[in-house]
Coordinates of N, CA and C in Angstrom, one line a residue:
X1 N 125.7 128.8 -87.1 CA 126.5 128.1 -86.1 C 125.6 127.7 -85.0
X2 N 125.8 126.7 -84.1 CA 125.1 126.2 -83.3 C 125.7 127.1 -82.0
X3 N 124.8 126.8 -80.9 CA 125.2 127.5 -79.7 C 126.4 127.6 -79.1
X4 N 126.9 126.4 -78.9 CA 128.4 125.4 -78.8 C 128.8 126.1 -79.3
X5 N 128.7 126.3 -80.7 CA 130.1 126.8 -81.5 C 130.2 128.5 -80.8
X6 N 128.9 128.6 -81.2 CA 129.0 130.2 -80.4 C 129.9 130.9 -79.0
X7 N 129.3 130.0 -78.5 CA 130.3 129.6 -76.5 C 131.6 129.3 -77.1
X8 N 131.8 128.8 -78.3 CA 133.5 128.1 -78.0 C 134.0 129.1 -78.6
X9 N 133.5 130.3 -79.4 CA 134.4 131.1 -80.3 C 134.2 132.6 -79.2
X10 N 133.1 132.5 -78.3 CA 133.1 133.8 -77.9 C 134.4 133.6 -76.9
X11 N 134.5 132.2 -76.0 CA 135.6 132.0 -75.5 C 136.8 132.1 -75.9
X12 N 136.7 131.9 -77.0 CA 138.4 131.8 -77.4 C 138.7 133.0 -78.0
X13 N 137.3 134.3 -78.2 CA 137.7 135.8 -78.5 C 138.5 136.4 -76.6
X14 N 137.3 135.9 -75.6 CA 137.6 136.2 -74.3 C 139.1 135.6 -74.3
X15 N 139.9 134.2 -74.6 CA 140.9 134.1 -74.3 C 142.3 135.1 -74.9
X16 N 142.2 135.6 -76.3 CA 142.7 136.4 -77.0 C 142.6 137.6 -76.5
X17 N 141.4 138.1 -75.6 CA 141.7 139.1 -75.0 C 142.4 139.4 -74.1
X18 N 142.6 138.2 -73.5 CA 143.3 138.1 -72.0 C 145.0 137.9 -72.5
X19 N 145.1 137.4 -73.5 CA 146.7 137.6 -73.8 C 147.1 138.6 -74.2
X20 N 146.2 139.6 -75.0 CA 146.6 140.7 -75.2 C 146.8 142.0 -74.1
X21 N 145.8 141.8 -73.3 CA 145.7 142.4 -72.3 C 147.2 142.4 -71.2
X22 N 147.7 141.0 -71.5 CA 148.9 140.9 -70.5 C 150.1 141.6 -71.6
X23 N 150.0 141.4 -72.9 CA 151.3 142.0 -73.6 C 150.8 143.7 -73.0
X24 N 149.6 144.3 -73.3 CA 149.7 145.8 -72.7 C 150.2 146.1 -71.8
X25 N 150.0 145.1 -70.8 CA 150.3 144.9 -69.5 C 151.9 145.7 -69.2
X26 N 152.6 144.8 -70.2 CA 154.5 144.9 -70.3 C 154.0 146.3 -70.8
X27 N 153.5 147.0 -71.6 CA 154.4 148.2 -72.3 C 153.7 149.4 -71.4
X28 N 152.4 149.1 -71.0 CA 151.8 150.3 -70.1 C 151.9 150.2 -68.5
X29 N 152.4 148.8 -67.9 CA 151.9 148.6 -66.4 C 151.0 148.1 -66.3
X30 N 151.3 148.0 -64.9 CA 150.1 147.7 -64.2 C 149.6 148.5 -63.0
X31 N 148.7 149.8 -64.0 CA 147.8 150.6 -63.6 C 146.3 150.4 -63.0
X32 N 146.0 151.3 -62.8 CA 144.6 150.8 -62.6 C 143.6 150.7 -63.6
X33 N 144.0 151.4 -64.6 CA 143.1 151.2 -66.2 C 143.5 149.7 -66.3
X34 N 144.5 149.2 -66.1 CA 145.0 147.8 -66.7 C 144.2 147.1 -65.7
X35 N 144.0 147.6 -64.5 CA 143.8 146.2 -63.4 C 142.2 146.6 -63.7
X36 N 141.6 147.2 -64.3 CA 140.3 147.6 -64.3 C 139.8 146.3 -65.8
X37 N 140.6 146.4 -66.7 CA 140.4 145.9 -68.3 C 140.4 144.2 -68.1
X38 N 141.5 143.8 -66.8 CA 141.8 142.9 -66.8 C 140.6 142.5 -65.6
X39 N 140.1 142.8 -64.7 CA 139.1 142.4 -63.8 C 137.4 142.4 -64.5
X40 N 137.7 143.5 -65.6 CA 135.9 143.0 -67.1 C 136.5 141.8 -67.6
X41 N 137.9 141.7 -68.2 CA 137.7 140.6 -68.9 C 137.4 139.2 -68.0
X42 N 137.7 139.3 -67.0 CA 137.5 138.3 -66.2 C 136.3 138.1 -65.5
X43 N 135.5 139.2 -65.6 CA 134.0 139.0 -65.0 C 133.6 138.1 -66.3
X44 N 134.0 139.0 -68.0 CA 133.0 138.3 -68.9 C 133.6 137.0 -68.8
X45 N 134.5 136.5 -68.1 CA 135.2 135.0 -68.6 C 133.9 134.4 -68.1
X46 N 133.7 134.5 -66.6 CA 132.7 133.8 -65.2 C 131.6 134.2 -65.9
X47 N 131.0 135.0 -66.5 CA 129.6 135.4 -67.3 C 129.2 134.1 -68.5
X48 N 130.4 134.3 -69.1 CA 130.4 132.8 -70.2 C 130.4 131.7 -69.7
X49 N 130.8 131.6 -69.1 CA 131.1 130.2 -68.4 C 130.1 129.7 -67.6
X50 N 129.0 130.8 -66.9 CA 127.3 130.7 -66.2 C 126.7 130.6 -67.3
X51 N 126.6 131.2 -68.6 CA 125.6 130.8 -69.6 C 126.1 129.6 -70.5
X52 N 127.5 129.0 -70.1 CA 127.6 127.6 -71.1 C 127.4 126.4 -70.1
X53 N 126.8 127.6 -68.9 CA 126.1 125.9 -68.1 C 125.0 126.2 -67.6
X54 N 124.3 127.0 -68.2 CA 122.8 127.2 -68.4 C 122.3 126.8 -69.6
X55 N 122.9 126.9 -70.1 CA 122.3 126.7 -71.9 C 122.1 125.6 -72.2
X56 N 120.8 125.2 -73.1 CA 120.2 124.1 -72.9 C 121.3 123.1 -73.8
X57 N 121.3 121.8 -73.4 CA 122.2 121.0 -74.7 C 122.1 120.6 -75.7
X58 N 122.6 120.5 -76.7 CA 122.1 119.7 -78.0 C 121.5 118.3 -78.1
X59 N 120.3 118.4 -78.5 CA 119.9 117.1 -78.6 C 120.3 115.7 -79.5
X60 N 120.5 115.1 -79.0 CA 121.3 113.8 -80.2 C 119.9 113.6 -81.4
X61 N 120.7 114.0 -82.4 CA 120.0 113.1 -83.4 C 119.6 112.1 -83.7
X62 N 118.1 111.6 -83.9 CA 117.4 110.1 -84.0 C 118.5 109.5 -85.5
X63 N 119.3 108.1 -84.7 CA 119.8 107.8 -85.6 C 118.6 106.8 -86.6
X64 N 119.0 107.7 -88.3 CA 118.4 106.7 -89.0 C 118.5 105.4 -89.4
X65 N 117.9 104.5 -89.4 CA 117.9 103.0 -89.7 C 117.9 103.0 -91.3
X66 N 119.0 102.1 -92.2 CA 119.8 102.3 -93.3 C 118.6 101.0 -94.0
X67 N 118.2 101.3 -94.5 CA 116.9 100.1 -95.5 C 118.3 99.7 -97.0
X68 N 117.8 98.4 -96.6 CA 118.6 98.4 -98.1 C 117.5 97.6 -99.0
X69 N 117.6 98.4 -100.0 CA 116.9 98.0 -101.7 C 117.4 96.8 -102.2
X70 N 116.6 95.7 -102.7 CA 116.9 95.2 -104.0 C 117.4 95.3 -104.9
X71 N 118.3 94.9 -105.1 CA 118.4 95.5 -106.9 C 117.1 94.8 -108.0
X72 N 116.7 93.3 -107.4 CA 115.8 92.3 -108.4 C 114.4 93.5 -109.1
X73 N 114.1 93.0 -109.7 CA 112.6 93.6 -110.5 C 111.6 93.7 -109.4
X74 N 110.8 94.3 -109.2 CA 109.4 94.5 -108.3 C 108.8 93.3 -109.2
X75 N 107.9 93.0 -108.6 CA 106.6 91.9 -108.6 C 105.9 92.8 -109.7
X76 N 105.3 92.3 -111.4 CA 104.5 93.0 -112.0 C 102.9 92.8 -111.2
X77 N 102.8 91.9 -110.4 CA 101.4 91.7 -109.7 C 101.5 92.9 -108.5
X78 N 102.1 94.1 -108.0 CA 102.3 94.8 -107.6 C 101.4 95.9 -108.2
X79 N 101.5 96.1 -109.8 CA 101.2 97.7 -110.1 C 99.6 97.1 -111.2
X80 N 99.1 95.8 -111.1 CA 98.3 95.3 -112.3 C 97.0 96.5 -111.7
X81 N 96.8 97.4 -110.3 CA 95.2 98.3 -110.2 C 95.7 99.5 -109.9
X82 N 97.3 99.7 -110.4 CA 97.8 101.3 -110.7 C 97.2 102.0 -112.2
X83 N 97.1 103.7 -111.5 CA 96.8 104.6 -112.3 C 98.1 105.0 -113.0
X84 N 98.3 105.1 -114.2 CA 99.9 105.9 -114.8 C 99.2 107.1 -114.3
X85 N 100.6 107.8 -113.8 CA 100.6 109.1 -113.5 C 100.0 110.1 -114.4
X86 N 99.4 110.9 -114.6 CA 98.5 111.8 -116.2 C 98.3 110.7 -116.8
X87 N 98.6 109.6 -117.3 CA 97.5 108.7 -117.9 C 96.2 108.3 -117.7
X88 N 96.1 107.7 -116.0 CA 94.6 107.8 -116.4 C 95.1 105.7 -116.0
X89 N 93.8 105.2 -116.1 CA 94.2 103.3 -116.1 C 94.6 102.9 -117.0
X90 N 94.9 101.9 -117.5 CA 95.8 101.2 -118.5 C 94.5 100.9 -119.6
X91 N 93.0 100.6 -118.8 CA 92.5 100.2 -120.1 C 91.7 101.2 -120.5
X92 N 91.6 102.3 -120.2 CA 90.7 103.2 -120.5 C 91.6 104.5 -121.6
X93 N 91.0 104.7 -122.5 CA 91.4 106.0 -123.6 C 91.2 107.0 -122.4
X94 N 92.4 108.2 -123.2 CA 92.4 109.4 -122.6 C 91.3 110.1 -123.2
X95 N 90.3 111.0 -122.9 CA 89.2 111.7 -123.5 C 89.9 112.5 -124.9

């Protein structure tokens, strides 16, 4: 995963915390254990939110330039002072 993705899923664990935290909320109060759980999750909200504007950005990708092929034949005056690959030159015997 990219950094981004990272920041966007640790946020949206931080936001799932914070809903859950409010359903506790109904069944236990609002204690000071609760006002304690609910004041971390809200430091780490401000904590994420300084490191996803410190974090360096993604750099755009060099877009590539699309070459298009011929389908026609190459020029045989092209390969007449090529080597065949493990052959060796065209006029010379293999030892």
């Amino acid at each position: 995963m990219s950094l981004h993705d990272e920041l966007t899923a640790a946020q949206r664990c931080l936001d799932d915390l914070a809903r859950c935290i409010s359903r506790l909320e109904k069944h236990v109060g609002s204690g000071l254990e609760i006002r304690r759980v609910r004041s971390d999750t809200e430091h780490l909200k401000e904590s994420l939110a300084l490191l996803g504007a410190t974090a360096p950005r993604p750099r755009a990708e060099p877009h590539a330039e699309m070459v298009t092929i011929s389908d026609q034949p190459y020029d045989p005056g092209l390969w007449t002072d090529v080597d065949d690959e493990g052959l060796g030159a065209r006029d010379r015997h293999a030892p």
